[in-house]
Structure formats: C-alpha cells, structure tokens
Amino acid sequence: MKKDCKRKVELVVLSDIHLGTYGCRAKELLRYLKSIDPETVVLNGDIIDIWQFKKRYFPTSHMKVIKHITSLLSKKKKIYYVTGNHDEMLRKFTGFQIGTLEIVNKIVLPLDGKKAWIFHGDVFDNSVHHSKWLAKLGSIGYNFLIVINMLINVVTRLFKGGKISLSKRVKDGVKSAISHINRFEKTIAELAIQNGYDFIVCGHTHQPKLQYIADKKGQEVLYLNSGDWIENLTALEYNNQEWTIYAYANDPVAQMIDEIIPPEPEEIKLDFKIEQFYSELAEEIHVIPMNVLRAKA
C-alpha cells in the first residue's frame, strides 16, 4: 500500500493494548496501524503490561507493534505516551522527551478551539490504589479467562459457531461492575466540567464509549473511551472536528492489509530478556541505555 493510499487521521488514541500478555491482539493492531497515516498518536496507558510481563512471552508480533510506533518518530509524528496502572513504572520518567515522543501522566490537547483532557483513568479507580494486590490478582484472573476464551473459540469455530466473550459476559452480568464504571465516568465528567474541558478521553475500563454526560446543573461534557486491543479492538479517531470510535471488526481494508503488504515472518524469541528487549527498542529510538535508567531509578 502506498503512503498516499493510507487513510489520513489527525489524531489517534489507543489504550489497553497489554503487550506481553496472551490476550493482546497485536497482529490485528499492526494491521490497523499499517492502514493509517496519523498526525498525532496518543498511547493512553497500559500499552506494555508490566504487571503480567513474562520474560519468555514477548512474540515478534508484539515487537512489531512497538517498532511500527517508533518508526513514526522518524516521520516526525507526535507521540504522547500517557502512563497507566499496568505500565506505572514509567511514571518516574514523566516529562522525558526524545524527538517527537513525550512521556506524560496526563495531557490537555487543544482541538479546533476546544480542550481535550486525556489520561488513562486509573487515578480515579479506588480498587487500583487502595487494593493494588487485589487489582493485580484480578488482572491475572482476567488474563487466564482470556486464554480459556481463546481455546473455546477455537472449538466453536470448528462447529461453525460465533465468537463468544466470557470476560465480557461476566463484566456485563455483574451489576456492581456496571455501577463502578458509571461512578467512574460521572466523577471525571463533573471534574472536567468544573475545569472547562470539552472532551474527556480515557482508557482503563476497556469499554469503548462516546457519550455526553451532564452534571446536576445540566452542563455537559463529551466522554470518550478508546476501549482495548484484547476483546473490543477499538480506538478513538479525531478528524475534521469530529470524534469517532474505530472498530477493527468494521474495517475490511485493515483486515486485508497483509494481502497488500505481506507481513514479515514471525518468530517467537524463547530466550527473551528485558535487557534485550530494551536494547532493541533503544536502537530504534536512540534512547539512553538501560544501566543509565537504573541509575536514575
């Protein structure tokens, strides 16, 4: 696919990719990224899942996503890495900039005379801050459920059945989970209205959404959530003064991109080490060495 054939997007927001976990749909994400030409990319937290990081599981498909994103730096594309709870160790490097990449905890972006308040969302989630061990345990359980779900879907495909999502059914069926998300959205909406923001852009809940939320006075703010790349395979796109929820399932061009641009052979690195991973990434974006980062920590 020629560059001028790619779909141009002013702003793309991605979150909850969870690279380094079995549930991450890296191949689908890479196809999406290869099909667009974004001006600005916001990585809104939980991009690399450090909570679930396994040194023997970081396949080439996951590395290709990172390499594609870092290749945008050489094209002078602006990239904001907004930290989340699963990659919270990066918060000690808030303010770090190299080229057009910047690590931040939150950001306010001006968009056609309006203001977008962008952050991951975990700072407003009490379960993460007051019971971190419980949140991590829940994350492990969720990841296990995703793996079981993948096996079930293999079987259902053999019998020509449709895909099912166990974790989504569990979450949708638990009223307390729905209530928790609603409180989360209401709280940040009220804060956004008080501070004069026009848009709230979050991740964290894995629930893609585009919805106006009003406070008690009837004032409204547009709440947006980019979803995830485990189950929903969604992103947020901003073009021509309009927000939309992108869904990979509804994008035949991205789904067929490998027929236009053949993918590179995939090899899983069985002897993967974090130092090796960092060295390869550093080579792409000319980041400071790992031992220097350790000295700073």
Coordinates of N, CA and C in Angstrom, one line a residue, residues 153-242:
N153 N -13.2 -20.5 21.7 CA -13.5 -20.0 20.4 C -12.9 -20.9 19.2
V154 N -11.8 -21.5 19.5 CA -11.2 -22.4 18.5 C -12.2 -23.6 18.3
V155 N -12.7 -24.1 19.4 CA -13.7 -25.2 19.3 C -15.0 -24.7 18.6
T156 N -15.5 -23.6 19.0 CA -16.8 -23.1 18.4 C -16.6 -22.8 16.9
R157 N -15.4 -22.4 16.5 CA -15.2 -22.2 15.0 C -15.2 -23.5 14.3
L158 N -14.7 -24.6 14.9 CA -14.8 -25.9 14.3 C -16.2 -26.3 14.0
F159 N -17.1 -25.9 14.9 CA -18.5 -26.3 14.7 C -19.3 -25.1 14.1
K160 N -18.6 -24.2 13.5 CA -19.2 -23.0 12.8 C -20.0 -22.2 13.7
G161 N -19.6 -22.1 14.9 CA -20.3 -21.2 15.9 C -19.7 -19.8 15.9
G162 N -20.4 -18.9 16.5 CA -19.9 -17.5 16.6 C -18.9 -17.3 17.7
K163 N -18.2 -16.2 17.7 CA -17.3 -16.0 18.8 C -18.0 -15.6 20.1
I164 N -17.5 -15.9 21.2 CA -18.1 -15.5 22.5 C -17.0 -14.9 23.3
S165 N -17.4 -14.0 24.3 CA -16.5 -13.4 25.2 C -16.9 -13.7 26.6
L166 N -16.2 -14.6 27.2 CA -16.6 -14.9 28.6 C -16.4 -13.8 29.6
S167 N -15.2 -13.1 29.4 CA -14.9 -12.0 30.3 C -15.9 -10.9 30.2
K168 N -16.3 -10.6 28.9 CA -17.3 -9.5 28.7 C -18.7 -9.9 29.3
R169 N -19.0 -11.2 29.2 CA -20.3 -11.6 29.7 C -20.3 -11.5 31.3
V170 N -19.1 -11.8 31.8 CA -19.0 -11.7 33.3 C -19.2 -10.3 33.7
K171 N -18.4 -9.4 33.1 CA -18.4 -8.0 33.4 C -19.8 -7.4 33.2
D172 N -20.4 -7.7 32.1 CA -21.8 -7.2 31.7 C -22.8 -7.7 32.7
G173 N -22.6 -8.9 33.2 CA -23.6 -9.5 34.1 C -23.5 -9.1 35.5
V174 N -22.4 -8.5 35.9 CA -22.2 -8.1 37.3 C -22.6 -6.6 37.5
K175 N -23.7 -6.4 38.2 CA -24.3 -5.1 38.4 C -23.3 -4.2 39.1
S176 N -22.5 -4.7 40.0 CA -21.6 -3.9 40.7 C -20.5 -3.4 39.8
A177 N -20.1 -4.2 38.8 CA -19.1 -3.7 37.9 C -19.6 -2.6 37.0
I178 N -20.9 -2.7 36.6 CA -21.5 -1.6 35.8 C -21.6 -0.4 36.6
S179 N -22.1 -0.5 37.8 CA -22.2 0.6 38.7 C -20.9 1.3 39.0
H180 N -19.8 0.5 39.1 CA -18.5 1.1 39.4 C -18.0 1.9 38.2
I181 N -18.3 1.4 37.0 CA -17.9 2.2 35.8 C -18.7 3.4 35.6
N182 N -20.0 3.4 36.0 CA -20.8 4.5 35.9 C -20.4 5.6 36.8
R183 N -20.0 5.2 38.1 CA -19.5 6.2 39.0 C -18.2 6.8 38.6
F184 N -17.3 6.0 38.0 CA -16.1 6.4 37.4 C -16.3 7.5 36.4
E185 N -17.2 7.2 35.5 CA -17.5 8.2 34.4 C -18.1 9.5 34.9
K186 N -19.0 9.3 35.9 CA -19.7 10.5 36.4 C -18.7 11.4 37.2
T187 N -17.8 10.8 37.9 CA -16.8 11.6 38.7 C -15.9 12.4 37.8
I188 N -15.4 11.8 36.8 CA -14.4 12.5 36.0 C -15.2 13.5 35.1
A189 N -16.4 13.2 34.8 CA -17.2 14.2 34.0 C -17.5 15.5 34.7
E190 N -17.8 15.3 36.0 CA -18.0 16.5 36.9 C -16.7 17.3 37.0
L191 N -15.6 16.7 37.2 CA -14.3 17.4 37.3 C -14.0 18.1 36.0
A192 N -14.3 17.5 34.8 CA -14.0 18.1 33.5 C -14.8 19.3 33.3
I193 N -16.1 19.2 33.7 CA -17.0 20.4 33.5 C -16.5 21.5 34.4
Q194 N -16.1 21.2 35.7 CA -15.6 22.3 36.6 C -14.4 23.0 36.0
N195 N -13.6 22.2 35.3 CA -12.3 22.8 34.8 C -12.4 23.3 33.3
G196 N -13.6 23.3 32.8 CA -13.8 23.9 31.5 C -13.3 23.0 30.3
Y197 N -13.2 21.7 30.5 CA -12.8 20.9 29.4 C -14.0 20.5 28.5
D198 N -13.8 20.3 27.3 CA -14.9 19.9 26.3 C -14.9 18.4 26.1
F199 N -13.8 17.8 26.2 CA -13.7 16.3 26.0 C -12.9 15.7 27.1
I200 N -13.4 14.5 27.5 CA -12.6 13.6 28.4 C -12.3 12.4 27.6
V201 N -11.0 12.1 27.6 CA -10.5 10.9 26.8 C -9.8 9.9 27.7
C202 N -10.4 8.8 27.9 CA -9.8 7.8 28.9 C -9.7 6.4 28.3
G203 N -9.1 5.5 29.1 CA -9.0 4.1 28.7 C -9.4 3.4 30.0
H204 N -8.6 2.4 30.4 CA -8.7 1.7 31.7 C -9.9 0.8 31.8
T205 N -11.1 1.2 31.5 CA -12.3 0.3 31.7 C -12.4 -0.7 30.6
H206 N -11.7 -0.6 29.5 CA -11.8 -1.5 28.3 C -13.2 -1.4 27.7
Q207 N -14.0 -0.4 28.0 CA -15.3 -0.2 27.4 C -15.3 1.0 26.5
P208 N -15.3 0.7 25.1 CA -15.3 1.8 24.2 C -16.6 2.6 24.3
K209 N -16.5 3.9 24.4 CA -17.7 4.7 24.6 C -17.5 6.1 24.0
L210 N -18.6 6.7 23.5 CA -18.7 8.1 23.1 C -20.1 8.6 23.5
Q211 N -20.1 9.4 24.6 CA -21.3 9.8 25.2 C -21.2 11.1 26.0
Y212 N -22.3 11.9 25.8 CA -22.3 13.1 26.6 C -22.8 12.8 28.0
I213 N -22.1 13.4 29.0 CA -22.5 13.2 30.4 C -22.8 14.6 31.0
A214 N -23.9 14.7 31.7 CA -24.3 16.0 32.3 C -24.1 16.0 33.8
D215 N -23.8 17.2 34.4 CA -23.8 17.3 35.8 C -25.1 17.7 36.3
K216 N -25.2 18.0 37.6 CA -26.5 18.4 38.2 C -27.1 19.7 37.7
K217 N -26.3 20.5 37.1 CA -26.7 21.8 36.6 C -27.1 21.7 35.1
G218 N -26.9 20.5 34.5 CA -27.3 20.3 33.2 C -26.2 20.6 32.2
Q219 N -25.0 20.9 32.7 CA -23.8 21.2 31.8 C -23.3 19.9 31.4
E220 N -22.8 19.8 30.1 CA -22.4 18.6 29.5 C -20.9 18.6 29.1
V221 N -20.4 17.4 29.1 CA -19.0 17.1 28.5 C -19.1 15.8 27.7
L222 N -18.3 15.8 26.7 CA -18.3 14.5 25.9 C -17.2 13.6 26.5
Y223 N -17.7 12.4 26.9 CA -16.8 11.4 27.5 C -16.5 10.4 26.4
L224 N -15.2 10.1 26.3 CA -14.8 9.1 25.3 C -13.8 8.1 25.9
N225 N -14.0 6.9 25.5 CA -13.1 5.8 26.0 C -12.7 5.0 24.7
S226 N -11.4 4.7 24.6 CA -10.8 4.1 23.5 C -11.0 2.6 23.5
G227 N -11.5 2.0 24.6 CA -11.7 0.5 24.6 C -10.4 -0.2 24.8
D228 N -10.1 -1.3 24.1 CA -8.9 -2.1 24.3 C -8.6 -2.9 23.0
W229 N -7.4 -3.5 23.1 CA -7.0 -4.4 22.0 C -6.8 -5.9 22.5
I230 N -7.7 -6.3 23.3 CA -7.8 -7.6 23.8 C -9.1 -8.2 23.3
E231 N -10.2 -7.5 23.5 CA -11.6 -8.0 23.1 C -12.2 -7.1 22.1
N232 N -12.3 -5.8 22.4 CA -13.1 -4.9 21.5 C -12.3 -4.5 20.3
L233 N -11.0 -4.4 20.3 CA -10.2 -4.0 19.1 C -10.7 -2.7 18.6
T234 N -10.6 -1.6 19.5 CA -11.1 -0.3 19.1 C -10.1 0.8 19.4
A235 N -10.4 1.9 18.8 CA -9.5 3.1 19.1 C -10.4 4.3 18.9
L236 N -9.9 5.5 19.3 CA -10.6 6.7 19.0 C -9.9 7.5 17.9
E237 N -10.6 8.1 17.0 CA -10.1 8.9 16.0 C -10.7 10.3 16.0
Y238 N -9.9 11.3 15.8 CA -10.4 12.7 15.7 C -10.0 13.2 14.3
N239 N -11.1 13.6 13.5 CA -10.9 14.1 12.2 C -11.9 15.2 11.9
N240 N -11.5 16.3 11.3 CA -12.5 17.3 10.9 C -13.5 17.7 12.0
Q241 N -12.9 18.0 13.2 CA -13.7 18.4 14.3 C -14.7 17.4 14.8
E242 N -14.4 16.1 14.5 CA -15.4 15.1 14.9 C -14.7 13.9 15.5

